[in-house]
Amino acid sequence: MPSHQNPTGNSKAAKFVAANPLAPLADPFAGMGDDQKELHKEVSDNVNKRVEKAMEELQQKHAAGTNELDDPDRAPTGQAYKELHKQQMDLARRQTAARDQEDKQRMQQNRQIMEAKDQIRRMKFTEQSDHDDESEDEFDHLLDEEDPSLIQLREARLAQLKREQIARAENISLGHGTLRTILQDEYLPECTGSSRYVCIHFFQDEFERCKIMDFHLKIVAEEHIECKFLRIDAAKAPFFVAKFKIQVLPSLFVYDTGKEIGRLTGFDGLALNPKKPDEWHTGRLQEWLAEKGVIRYEKPSEEVEEERKRMGIVMRGAVYSDRSGVVDEY
């Protein structure tokens, strides 16, 4: 059946289309036979009404500015979808950033807690209250967390500081912290009295080795408040010299609650080199006293010793000294 939409030849419809190429769109059945004129006109009018109605709807949408909005029954493909997609992407980015920030804060808090715990475990309880107060303040900002374990550690630390300060004050009141000279009548009250740990040196002013011992005892007494350090002139204490059968000076006695727990005769065991019995450092005496349990002292590790060697700090004579000859009373 020949198409009437694009007539060809020399027919009247073909001539009309050639003269007006847009006419078939307005009246697609124009130029057809008169016998079908009424039917064709009815169909043409129906098509024209639909086209006009569609054009009117487009004009209304364009005038209202909604011509680019998507049909809710169809998949989004226009500007509305782009706006929604942009909003969703912005929301997703904000949520991701918020999660990252929370993770970062949580990791930072956990790191601070772990550092605080590690530093508290490694913190050395020194005898100087000023240093203790500084150490306490240094870690206060790390202990502000509500973690129960940190609160418990902090309370334990504060309790220990109070005990140490009380013990320090009591020890100083009993004469600790210095090397004091006593008389024979003071021997029993001082050595068997209220102080638990006592170290007393029998000396004579004429003996050079006694002066070496006093030099080291003075250093140890100032560093170790937990023990009381005394000296007594052997020539002015004949009763105790005879009672203890002292034959060699210097002689060092150590007491725990009035009971003798150690005795050092001369420099026995302190010398670094048996051929040079008078050459030893303060750390050797501290080691001996720590073995008896009267002071708290740890021998420097191998790493510390290596670092001292690297810095030029070597053991010479009685104390640590550097290569320049400046004495370091360690």
Tab-separated table of C-alpha atoms in Angstrom:
chain	number	residue	atom	x	y	z
A	1	MET	CA	0.000	0.000	0.000
A	2	PRO	CA	1.519	3.293	-0.996
A	3	SER	CA	2.389	5.787	1.781
A	4	HIS	CA	0.382	8.961	1.888
A	5	GLN	CA	2.870	10.650	4.211
A	6	ASN	CA	5.478	11.271	1.496
A	7	PRO	CA	3.607	11.281	-1.860
A	8	THR	CA	5.620	11.090	-5.039
A	9	GLY	CA	4.924	11.648	-8.691
A	10	ASN	CA	2.715	14.248	-10.309
A	11	SER	CA	-0.290	13.772	-8.051
A	12	LYS	CA	-2.013	16.665	-6.403
A	13	ALA	CA	-0.639	15.573	-2.962
A	14	ALA	CA	2.923	15.429	-4.314
A	15	LYS	CA	2.642	18.897	-5.761
A	16	PHE	CA	1.255	20.189	-2.434
A	17	VAL	CA	4.127	18.664	-0.459
A	18	ALA	CA	6.663	20.084	-2.846
A	19	ALA	CA	5.149	23.528	-2.352
A	20	ASN	CA	4.828	23.143	1.463
A	21	PRO	CA	7.127	20.413	2.926
A	22	LEU	CA	5.805	20.891	6.486
A	23	ALA	CA	2.180	20.468	5.531
A	24	PRO	CA	2.054	16.683	6.163
A	25	LEU	CA	2.908	17.297	9.795
A	26	ALA	CA	0.004	19.694	10.217
A	27	ASP	CA	-2.394	17.650	8.086
A	28	PRO	CA	-0.905	14.213	7.298
A	29	PHE	CA	-3.945	13.106	5.320
A	30	ALA	CA	-4.150	16.148	3.043
A	31	GLY	CA	-4.355	15.356	-0.653
A	32	MET	CA	-6.018	11.969	-0.275
A	33	GLY	CA	-9.224	10.892	-2.030
A	34	ASP	CA	-12.484	12.626	-1.335
A	35	ASP	CA	-14.216	9.360	-0.517
A	36	GLN	CA	-12.167	9.124	2.709
A	37	LYS	CA	-12.172	12.798	3.464
A	38	GLU	CA	-14.325	12.686	6.593
A	39	LEU	CA	-12.393	9.807	8.166
A	40	HIS	CA	-9.071	11.337	7.291
A	41	LYS	CA	-10.075	14.709	8.633
A	42	GLU	CA	-11.221	13.215	11.926
A	43	VAL	CA	-7.918	11.424	12.360
A	44	SER	CA	-5.973	14.530	11.368
A	45	ASP	CA	-7.905	16.693	13.822
A	46	ASN	CA	-7.257	14.195	16.594
A	47	VAL	CA	-3.515	14.225	15.868
A	48	ASN	CA	-3.439	18.011	15.711
A	49	LYS	CA	-5.231	18.288	19.056
A	50	ARG	CA	-2.731	15.978	20.698
A	51	VAL	CA	0.191	17.890	19.258
A	52	GLU	CA	-1.313	21.194	20.339
A	53	LYS	CA	-1.970	19.808	23.826
A	54	ALA	CA	1.592	18.549	24.108
A	55	MET	CA	2.941	21.925	22.951
A	56	GLU	CA	0.777	23.726	25.496
A	57	GLU	CA	2.063	21.455	28.317
A	58	LEU	CA	5.662	22.112	27.260
A	59	GLN	CA	5.001	25.858	27.223
A	60	GLN	CA	3.466	25.674	30.706
A	61	LYS	CA	6.409	23.684	32.063
A	62	HIS	CA	8.868	26.084	30.448
A	63	ALA	CA	7.050	29.078	31.899
A	64	ALA	CA	7.050	27.462	35.381
A	65	GLY	CA	10.709	26.491	35.082
A	66	THR	CA	9.963	22.802	35.563
A	67	ASN	CA	10.560	21.638	32.029
A	68	GLU	CA	13.853	19.942	33.083
A	69	LEU	CA	12.468	18.129	36.135
A	70	ASP	CA	12.367	14.346	35.881
A	71	ASP	CA	9.255	12.289	35.814
A	72	PRO	CA	9.078	10.504	39.207
A	73	ASP	CA	8.003	7.330	37.422
A	74	ARG	CA	11.130	7.296	35.278
A	75	ALA	CA	14.838	6.895	36.039
A	76	PRO	CA	16.523	10.249	36.897
A	77	THR	CA	18.496	11.587	33.985
A	78	GLY	CA	18.354	15.370	34.240
A	79	GLN	CA	19.420	18.233	36.466
A	80	ALA	CA	17.394	16.933	39.433
A	81	TYR	CA	19.408	13.721	39.414
A	82	LYS	CA	22.654	15.679	39.251
A	83	GLU	CA	21.628	17.806	42.241
A	84	LEU	CA	20.569	14.735	44.229
A	85	HIS	CA	23.756	12.928	43.294
A	86	LYS	CA	25.809	15.947	44.383
A	87	GLN	CA	23.991	16.092	47.724
A	88	GLN	CA	24.536	12.380	48.280
A	89	MET	CA	28.236	12.669	47.443
A	90	ASP	CA	28.632	15.660	49.790
A	91	LEU	CA	26.899	13.733	52.576
A	92	ALA	CA	29.092	10.700	51.962
A	93	ARG	CA	32.246	12.867	52.053
A	94	ARG	CA	31.166	14.517	55.312
A	95	GLN	CA	30.419	11.132	56.895
A	96	THR	CA	33.778	9.740	55.743
A	97	ALA	CA	35.604	12.815	57.077
A	98	ALA	CA	33.765	12.511	60.403
A	99	ARG	CA	34.699	8.821	60.696
A	100	ASP	CA	38.319	9.576	59.817
A	101	GLN	CA	38.414	12.316	62.451
A	102	GLU	CA	36.925	10.015	65.080
A	103	ASP	CA	39.439	7.274	64.203
A	104	LYS	CA	42.284	9.785	64.368
A	105	GLN	CA	41.182	11.092	67.770
A	106	ARG	CA	40.697	7.557	69.094
A	107	MET	CA	44.162	6.518	67.868
A	108	GLN	CA	45.708	9.633	69.414
A	109	GLN	CA	43.977	8.990	72.733
A	110	ASN	CA	45.077	5.342	72.723
A	111	ARG	CA	48.635	6.388	71.907
A	112	GLN	CA	48.646	8.915	74.752
A	113	ILE	CA	47.282	6.313	77.155
A	114	MET	CA	49.907	3.755	76.128
A	115	GLU	CA	52.695	6.334	76.381
A	116	ALA	CA	51.476	7.392	79.809
A	117	LYS	CA	51.344	3.802	81.023
A	118	ASP	CA	54.781	3.035	79.600
A	119	GLN	CA	56.399	6.140	81.038
A	120	ILE	CA	54.814	5.589	84.438
A	121	ARG	CA	56.098	2.015	84.504
A	122	ARG	CA	59.576	3.177	83.567
A	123	MET	CA	59.595	6.174	85.874
A	124	LYS	CA	62.247	5.904	88.557
A	125	PHE	CA	61.179	6.870	92.040
A	126	THR	CA	63.951	9.264	93.069
A	127	GLU	CA	64.644	10.563	96.533
A	128	GLN	CA	64.374	14.247	95.656
A	129	SER	CA	60.889	15.606	96.267
A	130	ASP	CA	61.398	18.543	93.910
A	131	HIS	CA	62.196	16.179	91.074
A	132	ASP	CA	59.233	14.025	92.004
A	133	ASP	CA	56.904	17.022	91.878
A	134	GLU	CA	58.202	17.965	88.434
A	135	SER	CA	57.734	14.400	87.186
A	136	GLU	CA	54.194	14.359	88.525
A	137	ASP	CA	53.294	17.607	86.771
A	138	GLU	CA	54.890	16.404	83.553
A	139	PHE	CA	52.419	13.550	83.196
A	140	ASP	CA	49.302	15.223	84.632
A	141	HIS	CA	47.945	16.089	81.172
A	142	LEU	CA	48.201	12.434	80.200
A	143	LEU	CA	46.359	11.260	83.296
A	144	ASP	CA	43.274	13.388	82.745
A	145	GLU	CA	41.641	10.546	80.825
A	146	GLU	CA	38.744	8.727	82.440
A	147	ASP	CA	40.424	5.347	81.950
A	148	PRO	CA	40.123	3.422	85.251
A	149	SER	CA	43.601	1.923	84.921
A	150	LEU	CA	45.152	5.399	84.527
A	151	ILE	CA	43.232	6.725	87.501
A	152	GLN	CA	44.446	3.772	89.574
A	153	LEU	CA	48.049	4.292	88.466
A	154	ARG	CA	47.852	7.997	89.254
A	155	GLU	CA	46.431	7.381	92.714
A	156	ALA	CA	49.110	4.767	93.395
A	157	ARG	CA	51.813	7.192	92.239
A	158	LEU	CA	50.481	10.001	94.440
A	159	ALA	CA	50.311	7.641	97.409
A	160	GLN	CA	53.911	6.559	96.816
A	161	LEU	CA	55.069	10.165	96.535
A	162	LYS	CA	53.453	10.967	99.861
A	163	ARG	CA	55.079	7.953	101.506
A	164	GLU	CA	58.474	8.891	100.081
A	165	GLN	CA	58.181	12.494	101.214
A	166	ILE	CA	57.182	11.396	104.710
A	167	ALA	CA	60.037	8.882	104.830
A	168	ARG	CA	62.490	11.485	103.518
A	169	ALA	CA	61.461	14.011	106.171
A	170	GLU	CA	61.750	11.381	108.892
A	171	ASN	CA	65.175	10.234	107.703
A	172	ILE	CA	66.518	13.779	107.546
A	173	SER	CA	65.242	14.397	111.071
A	174	LEU	CA	67.244	11.320	112.168
A	175	GLY	CA	70.476	12.659	110.670
A	176	HIS	CA	70.425	11.021	107.224
A	177	GLY	CA	71.812	12.719	104.127
A	178	THR	CA	75.266	13.611	105.482
A	179	LEU	CA	78.345	11.847	106.843
A	180	ARG	CA	78.403	12.718	110.559
A	181	THR	CA	81.084	12.156	113.173
A	182	ILE	CA	79.913	10.705	116.516
A	183	LEU	CA	81.500	9.935	119.864
A	184	GLN	CA	81.780	6.590	121.652
A	185	ASP	CA	78.822	7.321	123.943
A	186	GLU	CA	76.613	7.981	120.903
A	187	TYR	CA	77.440	4.697	119.215
A	188	LEU	CA	74.640	2.542	120.594
A	189	PRO	CA	71.868	5.157	120.354
A	190	GLU	CA	72.837	6.009	116.780
A	191	CYS	CA	73.429	2.457	115.500
A	192	THR	CA	70.639	0.646	117.314
A	193	GLY	CA	68.103	3.458	117.605
A	194	SER	CA	65.265	4.565	115.342
A	195	SER	CA	67.072	4.314	111.970
A	196	ARG	CA	66.751	0.923	110.320
A	197	TYR	CA	69.860	1.061	108.113
A	198	VAL	CA	73.135	2.435	109.496
A	199	CYS	CA	76.649	2.433	108.060
A	200	ILE	CA	79.516	3.499	110.348
A	201	HIS	CA	83.178	4.021	109.499
A	202	PHE	CA	85.981	3.484	112.037
A	203	PHE	CA	88.794	5.831	111.035
A	204	GLN	CA	91.964	7.579	112.116
A	205	ASP	CA	92.985	10.985	110.805
A	206	GLU	CA	96.542	9.869	110.101
A	207	PHE	CA	95.488	7.119	107.678
A	208	GLU	CA	95.252	8.193	104.022
A	209	ARG	CA	93.046	5.214	103.184
A	210	CYS	CA	90.519	6.436	105.759
A	211	LYS	CA	90.372	9.756	103.931
A	212	ILE	CA	89.634	7.915	100.666
A	213	MET	CA	86.804	6.023	102.355
A	214	ASP	CA	85.379	9.255	103.818
A	215	PHE	CA	85.452	10.858	100.375
A	216	HIS	CA	83.286	8.113	98.894
A	217	LEU	CA	80.989	7.820	101.927
A	218	LYS	CA	80.175	11.516	101.721
A	219	ILE	CA	79.019	11.095	98.107
A	220	VAL	CA	76.945	8.011	98.918
A	221	ALA	CA	75.379	9.621	102.011
A	222	GLU	CA	74.085	12.581	100.002
A	223	GLU	CA	72.606	10.352	97.288
A	224	HIS	CA	71.043	7.673	99.516
A	225	ILE	CA	68.783	9.124	102.195
A	226	GLU	CA	67.483	5.654	103.074
A	227	CYS	CA	70.638	4.846	105.076
A	228	LYS	CA	72.354	6.792	107.874
A	229	PHE	CA	76.131	7.251	107.426
A	230	LEU	CA	78.386	7.839	110.442
A	231	ARG	CA	82.093	7.933	111.255
A	232	ILE	CA	83.833	7.424	114.586
A	233	ASP	CA	87.456	7.985	115.559
A	234	ALA	CA	88.906	4.583	116.465
A	235	ALA	CA	91.409	6.214	118.856
A	236	LYS	CA	88.485	7.699	120.832
A	237	ALA	CA	86.394	4.519	120.876
A	238	PRO	CA	88.689	1.872	122.434
A	239	PHE	CA	85.770	-0.102	123.904
A	240	PHE	CA	84.189	-0.861	120.529
A	241	VAL	CA	87.556	-1.365	118.824
A	242	ALA	CA	88.335	-4.082	121.366
A	243	LYS	CA	84.811	-5.518	121.301
A	244	PHE	CA	84.755	-5.846	117.504
A	245	LYS	CA	88.453	-6.850	117.357
A	246	ILE	CA	89.238	-4.164	114.791
A	247	GLN	CA	92.802	-4.531	113.546
A	248	VAL	CA	92.663	-2.878	110.110
A	249	LEU	CA	91.505	0.637	109.221
A	250	PRO	CA	89.358	1.727	107.581
A	251	SER	CA	86.668	-0.650	108.836
A	252	LEU	CA	83.057	-0.281	107.754
A	253	PHE	CA	80.100	-1.775	109.677
A	254	VAL	CA	76.553	-2.067	108.374
A	255	TYR	CA	73.482	-2.505	110.620
A	256	ASP	CA	69.873	-3.454	109.942
A	257	THR	CA	67.597	-2.666	112.913
A	258	GLY	CA	70.564	-2.770	115.285
A	259	LYS	CA	71.926	-6.055	113.942
A	260	GLU	CA	75.266	-6.246	112.142
A	261	ILE	CA	74.713	-7.574	108.600
A	262	GLY	CA	78.036	-6.699	106.971
A	263	ARG	CA	81.622	-5.630	107.588
A	264	LEU	CA	84.138	-4.227	105.120
A	265	THR	CA	87.792	-4.388	106.145
A	266	GLY	CA	90.064	-1.987	104.298
A	267	PHE	CA	89.223	-1.922	100.586
A	268	ASP	CA	88.616	-5.656	100.398
A	269	GLY	CA	86.884	-6.457	97.086
A	270	LEU	CA	86.600	-2.844	95.923
A	271	ALA	CA	89.794	-2.498	93.894
A	272	LEU	CA	89.509	-2.488	90.113
A	273	ASN	CA	92.991	-3.952	89.800
A	274	PRO	CA	94.471	-6.193	92.536
A	275	LYS	CA	97.861	-4.607	91.857
A	276	LYS	CA	96.383	-1.169	92.601
A	277	PRO	CA	94.247	-1.750	95.728
A	278	ASP	CA	93.588	1.957	96.351
A	279	GLU	CA	92.103	2.651	92.902
A	280	TRP	CA	88.331	2.148	92.786
A	281	HIS	CA	85.290	4.298	92.097
A	282	THR	CA	82.252	5.218	94.184
A	283	GLY	CA	80.052	2.819	92.249
A	284	ARG	CA	82.026	-0.119	93.691
A	285	LEU	CA	81.135	0.955	97.237
A	286	GLN	CA	77.514	1.484	96.205
A	287	GLU	CA	77.416	-2.026	94.774
A	288	TRP	CA	78.728	-3.478	98.046
A	289	LEU	CA	76.181	-1.550	100.138
A	290	ALA	CA	73.358	-2.523	97.758
A	291	GLU	CA	74.306	-6.192	98.128
A	292	LYS	CA	73.798	-5.794	101.883
A	293	GLY	CA	70.400	-4.247	101.199
A	294	VAL	CA	70.961	-0.896	102.939
A	295	ILE	CA	70.719	1.293	99.798
A	296	ARG	CA	68.889	1.112	96.470
A	297	TYR	CA	71.427	1.094	93.658
A	298	GLU	CA	71.618	-0.493	90.203
A	299	LYS	CA	74.885	-1.025	88.424
A	300	PRO	CA	75.040	0.877	85.113
A	301	SER	CA	74.184	-1.309	82.117
A	302	GLU	CA	76.655	-2.193	79.411
A	303	GLU	CA	75.008	0.350	77.114
A	304	VAL	CA	75.625	3.116	79.669
A	305	GLU	CA	79.217	2.007	80.113
A	306	GLU	CA	79.746	2.085	76.350
A	307	GLU	CA	78.243	5.560	76.159
A	308	ARG	CA	80.579	6.766	78.921
A	309	LYS	CA	83.541	5.399	77.017
A	310	ARG	CA	82.316	7.109	73.848
A	311	MET	CA	82.061	10.421	75.742
A	312	GLY	CA	85.531	9.979	77.201
A	313	ILE	CA	84.406	9.236	80.773
A	314	VAL	CA	86.722	6.557	82.138
A	315	MET	CA	87.427	5.068	85.563
A	316	ARG	CA	90.608	6.511	86.996
A	317	GLY	CA	91.751	6.277	90.556
A	318	ALA	CA	89.039	6.824	93.142
A	319	VAL	CA	86.260	8.303	91.016
A	320	TYR	CA	85.065	8.665	87.431
A	321	SER	CA	87.023	11.315	85.581
A	322	ASP	CA	87.292	12.527	81.994
A	323	ARG	CA	90.401	12.853	79.845
A	324	SER	CA	90.774	16.524	80.682
A	325	GLY	CA	91.379	15.648	84.304
A	326	VAL	CA	88.158	17.176	85.637
A	327	VAL	CA	86.801	14.931	88.356
A	328	ASP	CA	83.204	13.723	87.960
A	329	GLU	CA	81.922	12.708	91.366
A	330	TYR	CA	79.520	10.022	90.206
